[in-house]
PDB file of C-alpha atoms in Angstrom:
ATOM      1  CA  MET A  11    -110.771  37.121 -33.965  1.00 55.00           C
ATOM      2  CA  ALA A  12    -108.425  37.391 -31.163  1.00 63.00           C
ATOM      3  CA  ALA A  13    -104.851  39.313 -31.916  1.00 68.00           C
ATOM      4  CA  ARG A  14    -101.823  37.202 -32.050  1.00 73.00           C
ATOM      5  CA  LYS A  15     -99.237  37.417 -29.104  1.00 73.00           C
ATOM      6  CA  PRO A  16     -95.902  38.631 -31.141  1.00 73.00           C
ATOM      7  CA  ALA A  17     -92.991  36.405 -30.996  1.00 72.00           C
ATOM      8  CA  ALA A  18     -90.720  36.364 -28.035  1.00 70.00           C
ATOM      9  CA  ARG A  19     -87.337  38.026 -29.088  1.00 69.00           C
ATOM     10  CA  LYS A  20     -84.464  35.795 -29.354  1.00 66.00           C
ATOM     11  CA  LYS A  21     -81.406  37.407 -27.166  1.00 63.00           C
ATOM     12  CA  THR A  22     -78.056  37.597 -28.811  1.00 61.00           C
ATOM     13  CA  THR A  23     -75.609  36.995 -25.593  1.00 61.00           C
ATOM     14  CA  ALA A  24     -75.998  33.956 -23.247  1.00 60.00           C
ATOM     15  CA  THR A  25     -77.348  34.718 -19.626  1.00 62.00           C
ATOM     16  CA  ARG A  26     -74.655  34.552 -17.149  1.00 68.00           C
ATOM     17  CA  ARG A  27     -75.333  32.475 -14.041  1.00 71.00           C
ATOM     18  CA  LYS A  28     -73.370  32.958 -10.916  1.00 73.00           C
ATOM     19  CA  LYS A  29     -71.686  29.683  -9.263  1.00 74.00           C
ATOM     20  CA  PRO A  30     -73.378  28.527  -6.027  1.00 75.00           C
ATOM     21  CA  VAL A  31     -70.601  28.828  -3.855  1.00 72.00           C
ATOM     22  CA  ARG A  32     -69.177  25.327  -2.211  1.00 73.00           C
ATOM     23  CA  LYS A  33     -69.122  24.987   1.176  1.00 71.00           C
ATOM     24  CA  SER A  34     -66.077  23.039   2.722  1.00 67.00           C
ATOM     25  CA  GLN A  35     -66.432  19.117   3.331  1.00 71.00           C
ATOM     26  CA  VAL A  36     -63.495  19.360   5.853  1.00 67.00           C
ATOM     27  CA  ARG A  37     -64.234  19.577   9.469  1.00 69.00           C
ATOM     28  CA  LYS A  38     -62.783  21.492  11.609  1.00 66.00           C
ATOM     29  CA  PRO A  39     -61.842  20.185  14.839  1.00 64.00           C
ATOM     30  CA  ALA A  40     -63.849  22.241  17.688  1.00 64.00           C
ATOM     31  CA  ARG A  41     -60.759  23.917  19.812  1.00 66.00           C
ATOM     32  CA  GLY A  42     -62.660  23.213  23.364  1.00 71.00           C
ATOM     33  CA  GLY A  43     -62.508  24.670  26.333  1.00 78.00           C
ATOM     34  CA  LEU A  44     -59.846  25.191  28.899  1.00 83.00           C
ATOM     35  CA  VAL A  45     -60.574  21.725  30.915  1.00 85.00           C
ATOM     36  CA  GLN A  46     -61.199  19.522  27.186  1.00 85.00           C
ATOM     37  CA  ARG A  47     -57.644  21.130  26.165  1.00 85.00           C
ATOM     38  CA  GLY A  48     -56.102  19.944  29.400  1.00 87.00           C
ATOM     39  CA  LEU A  49     -57.554  16.450  29.334  1.00 88.00           C
ATOM     40  CA  LEU A  50     -56.128  16.239  25.461  1.00 87.00           C
ATOM     41  CA  ALA A  51     -52.686  17.371  26.781  1.00 88.00           C
ATOM     42  CA  THR A  52     -52.641  15.149  29.308  1.00 91.00           C
ATOM     43  CA  ALA A  53     -53.619  12.061  27.365  1.00 90.00           C
ATOM     44  CA  LEU A  54     -50.715  12.849  24.968  1.00 88.00           C
ATOM     45  CA  LYS A  55     -48.461  12.828  27.828  1.00 89.00           C
ATOM     46  CA  VAL A  56     -49.644   9.311  29.262  1.00 89.00           C
ATOM     47  CA  GLY A  57     -49.488   8.200  26.245  1.00 89.00           C
ATOM     48  CA  GLU A  58     -45.937   9.014  25.151  1.00 86.00           C
ATOM     49  CA  TYR A  59     -44.726   8.141  28.631  1.00 85.00           C
ATOM     50  CA  HIS A  60     -46.246   4.660  28.346  1.00 86.00           C
ATOM     51  CA  GLU A  61     -44.904   4.576  25.196  1.00 85.00           C
ATOM     52  CA  GLN A  62     -41.352   5.438  26.622  1.00 83.00           C
ATOM     53  CA  HIS A  63     -41.366   2.860  29.341  1.00 84.00           C
ATOM     54  CA  GLY A  64     -42.291  -0.203  26.898  1.00 86.00           C
ATOM     55  CA  GLN A  65     -39.094   0.482  24.976  1.00 86.00           C
ATOM     56  CA  THR A  66     -37.286   0.750  28.045  1.00 87.00           C
ATOM     57  CA  VAL A  67     -38.737  -2.163  29.306  1.00 87.00           C
ATOM     58  CA  MET A  68     -37.777  -4.112  25.996  1.00 89.00           C
ATOM     59  CA  SER A  69     -34.046  -2.752  26.036  1.00 88.00           C
ATOM     60  CA  ARG A  70     -33.445  -4.185  29.616  1.00 88.00           C
ATOM     61  CA  ARG A  71     -35.074  -7.781  28.794  1.00 90.00           C
ATOM     62  CA  ASP A  72     -32.950  -7.957  25.871  1.00 89.00           C
ATOM     63  CA  ALA A  73     -30.049  -6.780  28.007  1.00 87.00           C
ATOM     64  CA  ALA A  74     -31.095  -9.654  30.481  1.00 88.00           C
ATOM     65  CA  ILE A  75     -30.977 -12.019  27.347  1.00 90.00           C
ATOM     66  CA  LEU A  76     -27.626 -11.421  26.547  1.00 89.00           C
ATOM     67  CA  ARG A  77     -26.447 -11.421  30.866  1.00 87.00           C
ATOM     68  CA  TYR A  78     -28.448 -15.343  31.035  1.00 88.00           C
ATOM     69  CA  THR A  79     -26.942 -16.381  27.465  1.00 90.00           C
ATOM     70  CA  HIS A  80     -23.188 -14.995  28.057  1.00 89.00           C
ATOM     71  CA  GLU A  81     -23.223 -15.680  32.159  1.00 87.00           C
ATOM     72  CA  GLY A  82     -19.566 -16.716  33.277  1.00 87.00           C
ATOM     73  CA  CYS A  83     -18.282 -15.598  29.641  1.00 88.00           C
ATOM     74  CA  PRO A  84     -14.565 -14.698  29.882  1.00 87.00           C
ATOM     75  CA  THR A  85     -14.803 -12.332  27.304  1.00 88.00           C
ATOM     76  CA  CYS A  86     -17.255  -9.992  28.251  1.00 86.00           C
ATOM     77  CA  LYS A  87     -17.461 -11.073  32.068  1.00 85.00           C
ATOM     78  CA  GLY A  88     -21.349 -11.686  31.778  1.00 85.00           C
ATOM     79  CA  ASN A  89     -21.972  -8.450  30.486  1.00 85.00           C
ATOM     80  CA  GLY A  90     -23.157  -9.500  26.779  1.00 86.00           C
ATOM     81  CA  GLN A  91     -21.489  -6.945  24.957  1.00 86.00           C
ATOM     82  CA  ILE A  92     -18.178  -4.966  25.674  1.00 88.00           C
ATOM     83  CA  PHE A  93     -17.583  -1.205  26.097  1.00 86.00           C
ATOM     84  CA  THR A  94     -14.911   0.211  24.259  1.00 84.00           C
ATOM     85  CA  LYS A  95     -12.769   3.170  26.759  1.00 80.00           C
ATOM     86  CA  GLY A  96     -10.417   5.965  25.655  1.00 78.00           C
ATOM     87  CA  LYS A  97      -7.279   6.693  27.464  1.00 75.00           C
ATOM     88  CA  ASP A  98      -9.131   9.239  29.647  1.00 73.00           C
ATOM     89  CA  GLY A  99     -11.502   6.782  31.091  1.00 73.00           C
ATOM     90  CA  SER A 100     -14.314   7.835  28.889  1.00 76.00           C
ATOM     91  CA  PHE A 101     -16.939   5.261  27.414  1.00 80.00           C
ATOM     92  CA  THR A 102     -15.728   5.506  23.601  1.00 82.00           C
ATOM     93  CA  GLY A 103     -18.212   2.620  21.428  1.00 83.00           C
ATOM     94  CA  SER A 104     -20.006  -0.643  22.351  1.00 86.00           C
ATOM     95  CA  LYS A 105     -19.739  -3.802  20.739  1.00 86.00           C
ATOM     96  CA  PRO A 106     -21.468  -7.684  20.930  1.00 87.00           C
ATOM     97  CA  CYS A 107     -19.605 -10.035  22.955  1.00 89.00           C
ATOM     98  CA  PRO A 108     -17.249 -11.790  19.798  1.00 89.00           C
ATOM     99  CA  ALA A 109     -17.509 -15.154  21.881  1.00 89.00           C
ATOM    100  CA  LYS A 110     -20.032 -18.004  21.931  1.00 90.00           C
ATOM    101  CA  PRO A 111     -22.901 -17.854  24.456  1.00 90.00           C
ATOM    102  CA  THR A 112     -22.488 -20.104  27.151  1.00 89.00           C
ATOM    103  CA  LYS A 113     -26.033 -20.673  27.171  1.00 88.00           C
ATOM    104  CA  ALA A 114     -28.292 -21.917  24.286  1.00 86.00           C
ATOM    105  CA  ARG A 115     -31.480 -19.889  25.989  1.00 85.00           C
ATOM    106  CA  ALA A 116     -32.716 -18.144  28.729  1.00 85.00           C
ATOM    107  CA  GLY A 117     -36.064 -18.455  30.679  1.00 85.00           C
ATOM    108  CA  ARG A 118     -38.877 -16.632  29.791  1.00 86.00           C
ATOM    109  CA  LEU A 119     -39.829 -15.907  33.598  1.00 88.00           C
ATOM    110  CA  ARG A 120     -36.423 -15.127  34.208  1.00 85.00           C
ATOM    111  CA  VAL A 121     -36.016 -12.431  31.827  1.00 87.00           C
ATOM    112  CA  ALA A 122     -39.013 -10.991  32.416  1.00 87.00           C
ATOM    113  CA  LEU A 123     -38.661 -10.855  36.295  1.00 87.00           C
ATOM    114  CA  SER A 124     -34.892  -9.517  35.917  1.00 83.00           C
ATOM    115  CA  ALA A 125     -36.459  -6.607  33.295  1.00 84.00           C
ATOM    116  CA  ARG A 126     -39.111  -5.486  35.729  1.00 83.00           C
ATOM    117  CA  PHE A 127     -37.801  -5.934  39.361  1.00 83.00           C
ATOM    118  CA  SER A 128     -34.175  -7.082  39.441  1.00 79.00           C
ATOM    119  CA  GLY A 129     -31.697  -4.766  41.061  1.00 79.00           C
ATOM    120  CA  ALA A 130     -29.551  -4.956  37.949  1.00 82.00           C
ATOM    121  CA  LYS A 131     -32.377  -4.522  35.664  1.00 85.00           C
ATOM    122  CA  ALA A 132     -30.275  -1.279  34.037  1.00 85.00           C
ATOM    123  CA  THR A 133     -26.975  -3.662  33.599  1.00 86.00           C
ATOM    124  CA  GLY A 134     -25.675  -3.786  29.999  1.00 86.00           C
ATOM    125  CA  LEU A 135     -27.803  -0.344  28.801  1.00 89.00           C
ATOM    126  CA  CYS A 136     -26.101   2.788  28.113  1.00 90.00           C
ATOM    127  CA  GLY A 137     -27.805   6.459  29.757  1.00 90.00           C
ATOM    128  CA  VAL A 138     -27.555   9.872  28.660  1.00 91.00           C
ATOM    129  CA  THR A 139     -26.250  13.655  30.581  1.00 90.00           C
ATOM    130  CA  CYS A 140     -26.089  16.741  29.527  1.00 90.00           C
ATOM    131  CA  PRO A 141     -23.994  19.964  31.092  1.00 89.00           C
ATOM    132  CA  CYS A 142     -27.564  21.658  30.912  1.00 89.00           C
ATOM    133  CA  GLY A 143     -28.743  19.564  33.990  1.00 89.00           C
ATOM    134  CA  TRP A 144     -30.494  16.806  31.454  1.00 89.00           C
ATOM    135  CA  LYS A 145     -30.355  13.387  31.931  1.00 90.00           C
ATOM    136  CA  GLU A 146     -31.933  10.006  30.987  1.00 90.00           C
ATOM    137  CA  LYS A 147     -30.640   6.750  33.397  1.00 88.00           C
ATOM    138  CA  PRO A 148     -29.185   3.614  31.623  1.00 89.00           C
ATOM    139  CA  ARG A 149     -32.283   3.061  29.003  1.00 89.00           C
ATOM    140  CA  TYR A 150     -30.802   2.484  25.957  1.00 90.00           C
ATOM    141  CA  ARG A 151     -29.753  -0.880  24.011  1.00 87.00           C
ATOM    142  CA  ASP A 152     -25.910   0.376  22.848  1.00 87.00           C
ATOM    143  CA  ALA A 153     -23.806   3.630  22.745  1.00 87.00           C
ATOM    144  CA  LYS A 154     -25.544   4.601  18.744  1.00 89.00           C
ATOM    145  CA  ALA A 155     -28.894   4.813  20.202  1.00 89.00           C
ATOM    146  CA  ALA A 156     -27.864   6.713  23.563  1.00 89.00           C
ATOM    147  CA  THR A 157     -25.468   8.838  21.085  1.00 89.00           C
ATOM    148  CA  ALA A 158     -28.684   9.298  19.220  1.00 91.00           C
ATOM    149  CA  ALA A 159     -30.770  10.646  21.928  1.00 90.00           C
ATOM    150  CA  LEU A 160     -27.821  12.521  22.978  1.00 91.00           C
ATOM    151  CA  ARG A 161     -28.235  14.315  19.335  1.00 91.00           C
ATOM    152  CA  THR A 162     -31.786  15.066  19.813  1.00 91.00           C
ATOM    153  CA  HIS A 163     -31.680  16.661  22.776  1.00 92.00           C
ATOM    154  CA  GLU A 164     -28.809  19.160  21.346  1.00 91.00           C
ATOM    155  CA  ARG A 165     -31.190  19.584  18.529  1.00 91.00           C
ATOM    156  CA  LYS A 166     -34.078  21.249  20.730  1.00 90.00           C
ATOM    157  CA  LYS A 167     -32.211  22.643  23.377  1.00 90.00           C
ATOM    158  CA  HIS A 168     -28.983  24.255  21.932  1.00 90.00           C
ATOM    159  CA  GLY A 169     -29.493  24.651  18.587  1.00 88.00           C
ATOM    160  CA  GLY A 170     -27.709  21.525  17.162  1.00 86.00           C
ATOM    161  CA  LYS A 171     -24.541  22.552  19.087  1.00 86.00           C
ATOM    162  CA  THR A 172     -22.661  19.931  21.403  1.00 85.00           C
ATOM    163  CA  VAL A 173     -22.140  21.354  24.902  1.00 85.00           C
ATOM    164  CA  GLY A 174     -20.466  18.669  26.266  1.00 84.00           C
ATOM    165  CA  GLY A 175     -23.144  15.908  26.651  1.00 87.00           C
ATOM    166  CA  ARG A 176     -21.761  12.429  27.110  1.00 87.00           C
ATOM    167  CA  TRP A 177     -23.146   9.064  27.116  1.00 88.00           C
ATOM    168  CA  TYR A 178     -22.205   6.343  29.820  1.00 87.00           C
ATOM    169  CA  ALA A 179     -22.998   2.640  30.550  1.00 86.00           C
ATOM    170  CA  GLN A 180     -23.748   0.626  33.848  1.00 84.00           C
ATOM    171  CA  VAL A 181     -21.901  -2.624  33.192  1.00 78.00           C
ATOM    172  CA  ALA A 182     -22.177  -6.067  35.148  1.00 68.00           C
ATOM    173  CA  GLU A 183     -20.012  -6.456  38.433  1.00 63.00           C
ATOM    174  CA  GLY A 184     -16.712  -7.448  37.385  1.00 56.00           C
ATOM    175  CA  ALA A 185     -17.389  -6.688  33.698  1.00 54.00           C
ATOM    176  CA  GLN A 186     -14.196  -4.738  32.054  1.00 49.00           C
ATOM    177  CA  SER A 187     -13.755  -2.959  28.467  1.00 44.00           C
ATOM    178  CA  SER A 188     -11.567  -4.332  25.652  1.00 42.00           C
ATOM    179  CA  ALA A 189      -9.072  -1.196  26.738  1.00 41.00           C
ATOM    180  CA  ALA A 190      -6.215  -2.299  27.869  1.00 43.00           C
ATOM    181  CA  PRO A 191      -5.709  -0.914  31.492  1.00 44.00           C
ATOM    182  CA  VAL A 192      -4.018   2.265  31.954  1.00 42.00           C
ATOM    183  CA  LYS A 193      -0.753   1.646  34.021  1.00 48.00           C
ATOM    184  CA  GLU A 194      -0.542   3.271  37.239  1.00 45.00           C
ATOM    185  CA  THR A 195       2.925   4.591  38.510  1.00 44.00           C
ATOM    186  CA  ALA A 196       3.243   3.860  42.403  1.00 44.00           C
ATOM    187  CA  ALA A 197       3.257   7.238  44.456  1.00 45.00           C
ATOM    188  CA  VAL A 198       7.271   7.457  44.797  1.00 48.00           C
ATOM    189  CA  THR A 199       8.325  10.077  47.323  1.00 51.00           C
ATOM    190  CA  LYS A 200      12.537  10.422  46.976  1.00 52.00           C
ATOM    191  CA  ALA A 201      14.860  12.962  48.399  1.00 56.00           C
ATOM    192  CA  ASP A 202      16.999  14.492  45.846  1.00 60.00           C
ATOM    193  CA  THR A 203      21.058  13.023  45.561  1.00 55.00           C
ATOM    194  CA  SER A 204      22.352  14.331  42.391  1.00 61.00           C
ATOM    195  CA  GLY A 205      24.290  16.900  44.198  1.00 61.00           C
ATOM    196  CA  THR A 206      22.911  19.556  42.429  1.00 67.00           C
ATOM    197  CA  THR A 207      23.329  23.509  43.121  1.00 72.00           C
ATOM    198  CA  MET A 208      19.989  24.788  42.872  1.00 77.00           C
ATOM    199  CA  THR A 209      18.678  26.826  45.295  1.00 80.00           C
ATOM    200  CA  ASP A 210      15.170  25.890  47.289  1.00 78.00           C
ATOM    201  CA  ALA A 211      13.651  28.525  45.518  1.00 82.00           C
ATOM    202  CA  GLU A 212      14.898  27.013  41.852  1.00 83.00           C
ATOM    203  CA  TRP A 213      14.433  23.577  42.602  1.00 80.00           C
ATOM    204  CA  GLU A 214      10.496  24.373  43.352  1.00 83.00           C
ATOM    205  CA  LYS A 215      10.412  26.411  40.142  1.00 82.00           C
ATOM    206  CA  GLN A 216      10.506  23.370  37.900  1.00 83.00           C
ATOM    207  CA  ASN A 217       6.776  22.847  39.503  1.00 82.00           C
ATOM    208  CA  LYS A 218       4.307  23.723  36.073  1.00 79.00           C
ATOM    209  CA  PRO A 219       0.547  23.843  37.503  1.00 80.00           C
ATOM    210  CA  LEU A 220      -2.051  24.902  35.023  1.00 80.00           C
ATOM    211  CA  SER A 221      -5.421  26.132  35.056  1.00 78.00           C
ATOM    212  CA  PRO A 222      -8.027  23.474  34.161  1.00 76.00           C
ATOM    213  CA  LYS A 223      -8.504  25.345  30.386  1.00 78.00           C
ATOM    214  CA  ALA A 224      -5.400  25.598  29.843  1.00 80.00           C
ATOM    215  CA  ALA A 225      -4.340  21.964  30.738  1.00 79.00           C
ATOM    216  CA  ALA A 226      -7.269  20.552  28.834  1.00 79.00           C
ATOM    217  CA  ALA A 227      -5.975  22.559  25.901  1.00 80.00           C
ATOM    218  CA  LYS A 228      -2.515  20.922  26.178  1.00 81.00           C
ATOM    219  CA  GLY A 229      -3.998  17.673  26.942  1.00 82.00           C
ATOM    220  CA  VAL A 230      -2.145  17.670  30.453  1.00 84.00           C
ATOM    221  CA  CYS A 231      -2.300  16.694  33.935  1.00 84.00           C
ATOM    222  CA  TRP A 232      -3.271  20.389  35.316  1.00 79.00           C
ATOM    223  CA  CYS A 233      -1.544  19.639  38.781  1.00 80.00           C
ATOM    224  CA  CYS A 234       1.747  19.002  37.171  1.00 83.00           C
ATOM    225  CA  GLY A 235       2.072  20.152  33.968  1.00 82.00           C
ATOM    226  CA  GLY A 236       2.646  17.326  31.864  1.00 82.00           C
ATOM    227  CA  ASN A 237       5.745  16.678  33.836  1.00 82.00           C
ATOM    228  CA  GLY A 238       4.467  13.856  36.135  1.00 82.00           C
ATOM    229  CA  ALA A 239       6.547  14.747  39.530  1.00 84.00           C
ATOM    230  CA  LEU A 240       6.310  17.611  42.075  1.00 83.00           C
ATOM    231  CA  TYR A 241       9.336  19.191  43.556  1.00 82.00           C
ATOM    232  CA  SER A 242       9.465  20.205  47.076  1.00 82.00           C
ATOM    233  CA  ALA A 243      12.346  21.716  49.279  1.00 79.00           C
ATOM    234  CA  PHE A 244      12.725  23.133  52.649  1.00 73.00           C
ATOM    235  CA  GLY A 245      15.617  23.999  54.453  1.00 69.00           C
ATOM    236  CA  GLY A 246      18.153  22.484  51.552  1.00 70.00           C
ATOM    237  CA  GLU A 247      16.287  19.031  51.551  1.00 78.00           C
ATOM    238  CA  ARG A 248      14.990  18.491  47.969  1.00 78.00           C
ATOM    239  CA  ILE A 249      12.353  16.001  47.429  1.00 81.00           C
ATOM    240  CA  THR A 250      10.797  14.752  44.038  1.00 83.00           C
ATOM    241  CA  ALA A 251       7.082  13.145  44.319  1.00 84.00           C
ATOM    242  CA  VAL A 252       4.931  11.357  41.861  1.00 84.00           C
ATOM    243  CA  CYS A 253       1.936  13.332  40.784  1.00 83.00           C
ATOM    244  CA  PRO A 254      -1.268  11.837  42.587  1.00 80.00           C
ATOM    245  CA  PRO A 255      -3.227  12.981  40.219  1.00 78.00           C
ATOM    246  CA  CYS A 256      -2.180  11.396  37.398  1.00 81.00           C
ATOM    247  CA  LYS A 257       0.293   8.664  38.791  1.00 80.00           C
ATOM    248  CA  GLY A 258       3.333   9.972  36.929  1.00 80.00           C
ATOM    249  CA  THR A 259       1.831  10.193  33.242  1.00 82.00           C
ATOM    250  CA  GLY A 260       1.453  13.189  32.853  1.00 82.00           C
ATOM    251  CA  LYS A 261      -1.970  13.040  31.438  1.00 80.00           C
ATOM    252  CA  PRO A 262      -5.518  14.126  32.289  1.00 79.00           C
ATOM    253  CA  SER A 263      -7.426  12.107  34.872  1.00 69.00           C
ATOM    254  CA  THR A 264     -10.673  11.853  34.977  1.00 58.00           C
ATOM    255  CA  THR A 265     -10.743  11.009  38.644  1.00 55.00           C
ATOM    256  CA  HIS A 266      -9.157  13.733  40.225  1.00 53.00           C
ATOM    257  CA  GLN A 267     -10.183  17.293  39.286  1.00 54.00           C
ATOM    258  CA  PRO A 268      -9.449  20.677  40.619  1.00 52.00           C
ATOM    259  CA  ALA A 269     -11.962  22.622  42.578  1.00 47.00           C
ATOM    260  CA  ASN A 270     -12.931  25.391  40.312  1.00 46.00           C
ATOM    261  CA  ALA A 271     -13.009  22.798  36.896  1.00 46.00           C
TER     262      ALA A 271
END
């Protein structure tokens, strides 16, 4: 009779099984060689340029529509919107023309040609400039968009701090801002007939020119120091002349700046 096999011994602890290592299912993009990376960077640059150009053309098209629908408008002078100016002559903001359009619609072909091939295609748009040399030609629809572009440049290149950048506008020929024009005083030169006993040196000491930095801090004209007049004397004859840069107002001028400003 064959011998019986002993019964299998039962284990009291379960056998620990190692979990299989699962491979990641996410595919990692290959970096490629120098040529592939160069082609990819070029394609991205071309795409960015075409996107920006398309936005510029759309802004030009909107500006052309406003010019044609407000053609002959006495309020905006055919510009479609009004740019406001400060006392120093710099642009401070923009707003749509409040007057009713003179025409109901503008021709599609006329608008397309004006937005792409006309010499005045940038009329009614805003540009941006920065003292660091960065500049963008008029391509923004209004002052708000131009200011946003300037703030983006300042965050990228200047750490978010303002360095004196500004935006400017290209208006239609004959268009005026809503700000009242500054009344300029005519340049007048006259001799002193008051009978004062001042000497020539004391008379000329009335001139108070300032450095560009000091004049900007005080908000006055750098040439006359805010007096609005210049004093000269020769051979006992004392002469008073209106300050040419500020036209006698004593305020800073944007058109006449010192050479070292």
